[in-house]
């Protein structure tokens, strides 16, 4: 009895080849998981670390690149502040610019305009928080571009000068560009396109990209009622990720690739066990003739699949983690997270078992008389 268990050893070459294919698929799953997580971090990590429950955009703003399209006013922010389910609401600016340091180092920055001292201001790991109008706090990842504490950054075409006074304690990027936090008034001048020394229109100081909303006790406010009162279109924090340039397209692409990977895994495993079941049909018939129940044969065959799948996926995940650790910090948007990797590994095993189960169902139809020479 336990035919399937014995076959693992006597047909070890075939099972090792099958296991190698599953392991390679598992390695690819880990790499794709790291790329997906890396794209999320590189695209919206600054939004993820913003302590808000929602952003209120200008009414009717298109979802794609909504931060750069939207313009809201201080009056709309006051309307949101007056809501009973809103703890705090602040104007929030978001603009991507090209700039360079005084030494000529080019840097691309996403400018987050905030009121100094507000709940939107990040903690700094080095330097000081925002103080003067020309102060700017950069993402920790901006160090890799050659920017250092005390450097002066000049915005292209406008000539606006910003002094680097601090770095955040973690990586904060938006649209694959490092984030720079600066006083809202300075951001408003840049957004208005005012060159150094030019007169600033008074209306510029009443506008921003969106209203950042924090709910009472961290709960999501009634966005529908707030929009009706303020004339805005609010999105939850997670929904606002789609407003990052290219984020939706990147996630859809990675999701489709991953879905095909899982489908291929199930088909490969199912095809292998289908062929294997056909080849061992006479042995199964003998067991049926000896009195083995259908349930016993199914459990025996599925245990075989479990051993192959779990062992192969575990080995592939370990190799993938080893390869992935070398990719982190290499400049590629790659981040290994335990949650997505674990979910992917479990899904590979489950889909593989489904494919194997469909293959071994033919065991139910095996005729015991075949073992007694019915066809001879």
Short mmCIF file of N, CA and C in Angstrom, two decimals, residues 205-331:
data_model
loop_
_atom_site.label_atom_id
_atom_site.label_comp_id
_atom_site.label_asym_id
_atom_site.label_seq_id
_atom_site.Cartn_x
_atom_site.Cartn_y
_atom_site.Cartn_z
N UNK A 205 -1.96 82.41 -2.55
CA UNK A 205 -1.81 81.95 -1.17
C UNK A 205 -3.09 81.34 -0.61
N UNK A 206 -4.12 81.23 -1.40
CA UNK A 206 -5.37 80.62 -0.93
C UNK A 206 -5.63 79.27 -1.60
N UNK A 207 -4.68 78.80 -2.43
CA UNK A 207 -4.90 77.59 -3.21
C UNK A 207 -3.88 76.51 -2.88
N UNK A 208 -4.28 75.27 -3.14
CA UNK A 208 -3.39 74.11 -3.01
C UNK A 208 -3.95 73.00 -3.89
N UNK A 209 -3.28 71.86 -3.88
CA UNK A 209 -3.72 70.74 -4.73
C UNK A 209 -4.96 70.07 -4.16
N UNK A 210 -4.92 69.73 -2.87
CA UNK A 210 -6.01 68.99 -2.24
C UNK A 210 -6.15 69.43 -0.80
N UNK A 211 -7.21 68.94 -0.16
CA UNK A 211 -7.38 69.10 1.28
C UNK A 211 -7.07 67.75 1.92
N UNK A 212 -6.08 67.72 2.80
CA UNK A 212 -5.73 66.50 3.53
C UNK A 212 -6.62 66.39 4.75
N UNK A 213 -7.28 65.25 4.91
CA UNK A 213 -8.33 65.11 5.93
C UNK A 213 -7.98 64.01 6.91
N UNK A 214 -8.03 64.34 8.19
CA UNK A 214 -7.84 63.35 9.26
C UNK A 214 -9.16 63.20 10.00
N UNK A 215 -9.67 61.97 10.08
CA UNK A 215 -10.93 61.73 10.76
C UNK A 215 -10.80 61.69 12.26
N UNK A 216 -11.90 61.83 12.94
CA UNK A 216 -11.91 61.76 14.40
C UNK A 216 -11.53 60.35 14.84
N UNK A 217 -10.52 60.26 15.71
CA UNK A 217 -10.03 58.98 16.21
C UNK A 217 -9.58 58.05 15.07
N UNK A 218 -9.12 58.65 13.98
CA UNK A 218 -8.62 57.85 12.88
C UNK A 218 -9.67 57.19 12.02
N UNK A 219 -10.95 57.51 12.26
CA UNK A 219 -12.04 56.92 11.48
C UNK A 219 -12.24 57.69 10.18
N UNK A 220 -12.74 57.02 9.16
CA UNK A 220 -12.98 57.67 7.88
C UNK A 220 -14.22 58.55 7.98
N UNK A 221 -14.11 59.83 7.68
CA UNK A 221 -15.28 60.72 7.74
C UNK A 221 -16.29 60.37 6.65
N UNK A 222 -17.46 60.98 6.73
CA UNK A 222 -18.49 60.82 5.71
C UNK A 222 -18.08 61.67 4.50
N UNK A 223 -17.43 61.02 3.54
CA UNK A 223 -16.89 61.76 2.40
C UNK A 223 -17.98 62.31 1.50
N UNK A 224 -19.07 61.59 1.37
CA UNK A 224 -20.17 62.05 0.50
C UNK A 224 -20.77 63.36 1.02
N UNK A 225 -21.03 63.39 2.33
CA UNK A 225 -21.59 64.61 2.92
C UNK A 225 -20.60 65.76 2.86
N UNK A 226 -19.32 65.45 3.12
CA UNK A 226 -18.30 66.49 3.06
C UNK A 226 -18.14 67.06 1.66
N UNK A 227 -18.19 66.20 0.65
CA UNK A 227 -18.09 66.67 -0.74
C UNK A 227 -19.26 67.57 -1.10
N UNK A 228 -20.44 67.19 -0.66
CA UNK A 228 -21.63 67.99 -0.96
C UNK A 228 -21.52 69.39 -0.35
N UNK A 229 -20.92 69.48 0.84
CA UNK A 229 -20.79 70.78 1.51
C UNK A 229 -19.66 71.61 0.93
N UNK A 230 -18.54 70.95 0.59
CA UNK A 230 -17.35 71.69 0.16
C UNK A 230 -17.21 71.80 -1.35
N UNK A 231 -18.00 71.03 -2.10
CA UNK A 231 -17.86 71.06 -3.55
C UNK A 231 -16.57 70.40 -4.02
N UNK A 232 -16.23 69.28 -3.42
CA UNK A 232 -15.00 68.56 -3.75
C UNK A 232 -15.33 67.12 -4.14
N UNK A 233 -14.30 66.38 -4.52
CA UNK A 233 -14.41 64.95 -4.76
C UNK A 233 -13.36 64.27 -3.90
N UNK A 234 -13.78 63.68 -2.79
CA UNK A 234 -12.84 63.09 -1.84
C UNK A 234 -12.57 61.63 -2.17
N UNK A 235 -11.35 61.21 -1.89
CA UNK A 235 -10.95 59.82 -2.05
C UNK A 235 -10.26 59.36 -0.77
N UNK A 236 -10.44 58.09 -0.45
CA UNK A 236 -9.71 57.55 0.69
C UNK A 236 -8.22 57.55 0.35
N UNK A 237 -7.40 57.36 1.38
CA UNK A 237 -5.95 57.36 1.17
C UNK A 237 -5.56 56.31 0.13
N UNK A 238 -6.13 55.10 0.25
CA UNK A 238 -5.78 54.03 -0.68
C UNK A 238 -6.25 54.36 -2.10
N UNK A 239 -7.43 54.95 -2.22
CA UNK A 239 -7.94 55.31 -3.55
C UNK A 239 -7.08 56.39 -4.20
N UNK A 240 -6.48 57.24 -3.39
CA UNK A 240 -5.66 58.32 -3.94
C UNK A 240 -4.35 57.81 -4.55
N UNK A 241 -3.98 56.56 -4.27
CA UNK A 241 -2.76 56.02 -4.86
C UNK A 241 -2.85 56.03 -6.38
N UNK A 242 -4.07 55.83 -6.91
CA UNK A 242 -4.24 55.82 -8.36
C UNK A 242 -3.96 57.18 -8.98
N UNK A 243 -3.87 58.21 -8.15
CA UNK A 243 -3.59 59.55 -8.66
C UNK A 243 -2.10 59.78 -8.87
N UNK A 244 -1.27 58.81 -8.46
CA UNK A 244 0.16 58.90 -8.72
C UNK A 244 0.41 58.58 -10.19
N UNK A 245 1.27 59.33 -10.86
CA UNK A 245 1.50 59.10 -12.31
C UNK A 245 1.93 57.67 -12.62
N UNK A 246 1.15 57.00 -13.46
CA UNK A 246 1.49 55.66 -13.91
C UNK A 246 1.22 54.55 -12.93
N UNK A 247 0.71 54.86 -11.74
CA UNK A 247 0.53 53.83 -10.71
C UNK A 247 -0.46 52.76 -11.15
N UNK A 248 -1.61 53.16 -11.65
CA UNK A 248 -2.64 52.19 -12.05
C UNK A 248 -2.13 51.26 -13.15
N UNK A 249 -1.46 51.83 -14.15
CA UNK A 249 -0.96 51.01 -15.26
C UNK A 249 0.09 50.02 -14.78
N UNK A 250 0.95 50.46 -13.89
CA UNK A 250 1.99 49.57 -13.37
C UNK A 250 1.38 48.43 -12.58
N UNK A 251 0.41 48.74 -11.72
CA UNK A 251 -0.20 47.70 -10.91
C UNK A 251 -1.00 46.72 -11.76
N UNK A 252 -1.69 47.22 -12.78
CA UNK A 252 -2.45 46.34 -13.66
C UNK A 252 -1.52 45.40 -14.42
N UNK A 253 -0.39 45.93 -14.87
CA UNK A 253 0.58 45.11 -15.59
C UNK A 253 1.14 44.01 -14.70
N UNK A 254 1.56 44.37 -13.49
CA UNK A 254 2.13 43.39 -12.58
C UNK A 254 1.08 42.36 -12.15
N UNK A 255 -0.15 42.79 -11.96
CA UNK A 255 -1.22 41.87 -11.57
C UNK A 255 -1.48 40.86 -12.68
N UNK A 256 -1.47 41.32 -13.93
CA UNK A 256 -1.72 40.41 -15.05
C UNK A 256 -0.58 39.40 -15.18
N UNK A 257 0.65 39.86 -15.05
CA UNK A 257 1.79 38.94 -15.12
C UNK A 257 1.72 37.90 -14.02
N UNK A 258 1.39 38.34 -12.80
CA UNK A 258 1.31 37.42 -11.68
C UNK A 258 0.17 36.43 -11.87
N UNK A 259 -0.97 36.89 -12.38
CA UNK A 259 -2.11 35.99 -12.61
C UNK A 259 -1.75 34.91 -13.62
N UNK A 260 -1.06 35.29 -14.70
CA UNK A 260 -0.63 34.29 -15.68
C UNK A 260 0.35 33.31 -15.06
N UNK A 261 1.21 33.80 -14.17
CA UNK A 261 2.17 32.91 -13.51
C UNK A 261 1.44 31.85 -12.70
N UNK A 262 0.43 32.26 -11.93
CA UNK A 262 -0.32 31.30 -11.12
C UNK A 262 -1.08 30.32 -12.01
N UNK A 263 -1.67 30.83 -13.11
CA UNK A 263 -2.40 29.95 -14.01
C UNK A 263 -1.46 28.92 -14.65
N UNK A 264 -0.29 29.37 -15.06
CA UNK A 264 0.69 28.45 -15.65
C UNK A 264 1.12 27.40 -14.63
N UNK A 265 1.31 27.83 -13.39
CA UNK A 265 1.70 26.89 -12.34
C UNK A 265 0.67 25.78 -12.19
N UNK A 266 -0.61 26.16 -12.12
CA UNK A 266 -1.67 25.16 -11.97
C UNK A 266 -1.73 24.23 -13.18
N UNK A 267 -1.55 24.79 -14.39
CA UNK A 267 -1.61 23.97 -15.59
C UNK A 267 -0.43 23.00 -15.67
N UNK A 268 0.77 23.48 -15.30
CA UNK A 268 1.95 22.62 -15.35
C UNK A 268 1.82 21.46 -14.37
N UNK A 269 1.43 21.78 -13.14
CA UNK A 269 1.27 20.72 -12.14
C UNK A 269 0.16 19.76 -12.54
N UNK A 270 -0.96 20.31 -13.01
CA UNK A 270 -2.06 19.46 -13.42
C UNK A 270 -1.69 18.55 -14.57
N UNK A 271 -0.95 19.08 -15.57
CA UNK A 271 -0.53 18.26 -16.71
C UNK A 271 0.41 17.15 -16.28
N UNK A 272 1.33 17.47 -15.37
CA UNK A 272 2.27 16.45 -14.90
C UNK A 272 1.54 15.30 -14.22
N UNK A 273 0.64 15.65 -13.30
CA UNK A 273 -0.05 14.59 -12.57
C UNK A 273 -1.07 13.86 -13.44
N UNK A 274 -1.59 14.52 -14.47
CA UNK A 274 -2.48 13.82 -15.40
C UNK A 274 -1.72 12.72 -16.13
N UNK A 275 -0.56 13.07 -16.68
CA UNK A 275 0.27 12.07 -17.37
C UNK A 275 0.72 10.99 -16.40
N UNK A 276 1.11 11.40 -15.20
CA UNK A 276 1.58 10.43 -14.21
C UNK A 276 0.45 9.47 -13.82
N UNK A 277 -0.75 9.97 -13.67
CA UNK A 277 -1.89 9.12 -13.30
C UNK A 277 -2.19 8.11 -14.40
N UNK A 278 -2.10 8.55 -15.68
CA UNK A 278 -2.34 7.63 -16.79
C UNK A 278 -1.31 6.50 -16.77
N UNK A 279 -0.06 6.86 -16.50
CA UNK A 279 1.01 5.88 -16.51
C UNK A 279 0.88 4.85 -15.39
N UNK A 280 0.27 5.24 -14.30
CA UNK A 280 0.17 4.32 -13.15
C UNK A 280 -1.24 3.77 -12.97
N UNK A 281 -2.06 3.83 -14.02
CA UNK A 281 -3.45 3.40 -13.89
C UNK A 281 -3.55 1.91 -13.54
N UNK A 282 -2.66 1.07 -14.08
CA UNK A 282 -2.76 -0.35 -13.76
C UNK A 282 -2.41 -0.62 -12.30
N UNK A 283 -1.42 0.08 -11.77
CA UNK A 283 -1.08 -0.10 -10.36
C UNK A 283 -2.24 0.33 -9.47
N UNK A 284 -2.90 1.41 -9.87
CA UNK A 284 -4.06 1.87 -9.10
C UNK A 284 -5.18 0.85 -9.18
N UNK A 285 -5.36 0.26 -10.37
CA UNK A 285 -6.40 -0.75 -10.52
C UNK A 285 -6.14 -1.96 -9.63
N UNK A 286 -4.87 -2.34 -9.51
CA UNK A 286 -4.52 -3.45 -8.63
C UNK A 286 -4.90 -3.14 -7.19
N UNK A 287 -4.59 -1.90 -6.75
CA UNK A 287 -4.95 -1.50 -5.38
C UNK A 287 -6.46 -1.52 -5.20
N UNK A 288 -7.20 -1.08 -6.23
CA UNK A 288 -8.66 -1.11 -6.14
C UNK A 288 -9.14 -2.55 -6.00
N UNK A 289 -8.53 -3.46 -6.77
CA UNK A 289 -8.92 -4.86 -6.73
C UNK A 289 -8.60 -5.49 -5.38
N UNK A 290 -7.57 -4.97 -4.73
CA UNK A 290 -7.19 -5.49 -3.41
C UNK A 290 -8.07 -4.93 -2.30
N UNK A 291 -8.94 -3.97 -2.64
CA UNK A 291 -9.88 -3.47 -1.65
C UNK A 291 -9.66 -2.03 -1.22
N UNK A 292 -8.68 -1.34 -1.84
CA UNK A 292 -8.44 0.05 -1.46
C UNK A 292 -9.62 0.91 -1.89
N UNK A 293 -10.06 1.77 -1.00
CA UNK A 293 -11.20 2.63 -1.31
C UNK A 293 -10.77 3.80 -2.18
N UNK A 294 -11.75 4.41 -2.83
CA UNK A 294 -11.46 5.59 -3.65
C UNK A 294 -10.87 6.72 -2.82
N UNK A 295 -11.45 6.92 -1.63
CA UNK A 295 -10.94 7.97 -0.75
C UNK A 295 -9.49 7.75 -0.37
N UNK A 296 -9.13 6.49 -0.11
CA UNK A 296 -7.75 6.17 0.25
C UNK A 296 -6.80 6.53 -0.89
N UNK A 297 -7.19 6.13 -2.13
CA UNK A 297 -6.35 6.40 -3.28
C UNK A 297 -6.21 7.90 -3.55
N UNK A 298 -7.30 8.64 -3.37
CA UNK A 298 -7.24 10.09 -3.56
C UNK A 298 -6.34 10.73 -2.53
N UNK A 299 -6.48 10.32 -1.28
CA UNK A 299 -5.62 10.89 -0.23
C UNK A 299 -4.16 10.56 -0.48
N UNK A 300 -3.90 9.31 -0.91
CA UNK A 300 -2.53 8.89 -1.17
C UNK A 300 -1.91 9.73 -2.30
N UNK A 301 -2.69 9.90 -3.38
CA UNK A 301 -2.17 10.66 -4.53
C UNK A 301 -2.00 12.15 -4.19
N UNK A 302 -2.96 12.71 -3.45
CA UNK A 302 -2.85 14.12 -3.09
C UNK A 302 -1.71 14.37 -2.11
N UNK A 303 -1.44 13.39 -1.23
CA UNK A 303 -0.30 13.52 -0.33
C UNK A 303 0.99 13.59 -1.14
N UNK A 304 1.05 12.81 -2.20
CA UNK A 304 2.20 12.85 -3.09
C UNK A 304 2.37 14.26 -3.66
N UNK A 305 1.26 14.84 -4.12
CA UNK A 305 1.31 16.19 -4.69
C UNK A 305 1.70 17.22 -3.63
N UNK A 306 1.17 17.05 -2.41
CA UNK A 306 1.50 17.99 -1.33
C UNK A 306 3.00 17.97 -1.04
N UNK A 307 3.58 16.80 -0.96
CA UNK A 307 5.01 16.69 -0.67
C UNK A 307 5.84 17.37 -1.76
N UNK A 308 5.48 17.09 -3.02
CA UNK A 308 6.22 17.69 -4.13
C UNK A 308 6.06 19.20 -4.13
N UNK A 309 4.83 19.67 -3.97
CA UNK A 309 4.56 21.11 -4.06
C UNK A 309 5.17 21.88 -2.89
N UNK A 310 4.93 21.41 -1.68
CA UNK A 310 5.43 22.13 -0.50
C UNK A 310 6.96 22.16 -0.51
N UNK A 311 7.57 21.03 -0.79
CA UNK A 311 9.03 20.99 -0.83
C UNK A 311 9.61 21.88 -1.90
N UNK A 312 9.02 21.83 -3.09
CA UNK A 312 9.53 22.63 -4.21
C UNK A 312 9.31 24.12 -3.99
N UNK A 313 8.10 24.47 -3.53
CA UNK A 313 7.80 25.89 -3.29
C UNK A 313 8.68 26.45 -2.18
N UNK A 314 8.87 25.68 -1.11
CA UNK A 314 9.72 26.14 -0.01
C UNK A 314 11.15 26.38 -0.49
N UNK A 315 11.67 25.44 -1.27
CA UNK A 315 13.03 25.60 -1.80
C UNK A 315 13.10 26.81 -2.72
N UNK A 316 12.11 26.94 -3.62
CA UNK A 316 12.11 28.07 -4.55
C UNK A 316 12.01 29.41 -3.84
N UNK A 317 11.18 29.47 -2.79
CA UNK A 317 11.03 30.73 -2.04
C UNK A 317 12.35 31.10 -1.36
N UNK A 318 13.03 30.13 -0.77
CA UNK A 318 14.30 30.41 -0.12
C UNK A 318 15.34 30.93 -1.12
N UNK A 319 15.40 30.28 -2.29
CA UNK A 319 16.33 30.75 -3.32
C UNK A 319 15.93 32.14 -3.80
N UNK A 320 14.62 32.36 -3.99
CA UNK A 320 14.13 33.66 -4.43
C UNK A 320 14.44 34.77 -3.43
N UNK A 321 14.30 34.46 -2.14
CA UNK A 321 14.63 35.45 -1.11
C UNK A 321 16.11 35.78 -1.13
N UNK A 322 16.93 34.76 -1.37
CA UNK A 322 18.36 35.00 -1.45
C UNK A 322 18.73 35.88 -2.63
N UNK A 323 18.12 35.61 -3.79
CA UNK A 323 18.36 36.45 -4.96
C UNK A 323 17.79 37.85 -4.77
N UNK A 324 16.59 37.91 -4.16
CA UNK A 324 15.94 39.21 -3.97
C UNK A 324 16.70 40.11 -3.02
N UNK A 325 17.33 39.52 -2.00
CA UNK A 325 18.07 40.35 -1.04
C UNK A 325 19.22 41.09 -1.72
N UNK A 326 19.73 40.50 -2.81
CA UNK A 326 20.79 41.18 -3.54
C UNK A 326 20.28 42.30 -4.43
N UNK A 327 18.98 42.28 -4.74
CA UNK A 327 18.40 43.31 -5.59
C UNK A 327 17.95 44.53 -4.80
N UNK A 328 17.68 44.35 -3.50
CA UNK A 328 17.25 45.48 -2.69
C UNK A 328 18.40 46.49 -2.56
N UNK A 329 18.07 47.73 -2.74
CA UNK A 329 19.08 48.77 -2.64
C UNK A 329 19.96 48.89 -3.86
N UNK A 330 19.59 48.21 -4.96
CA UNK A 330 20.42 48.24 -6.17
C UNK A 330 20.01 49.33 -7.15
N UNK A 331 19.03 50.14 -6.79
CA UNK A 331 18.51 51.14 -7.69
C UNK A 331 17.24 50.69 -8.38
#
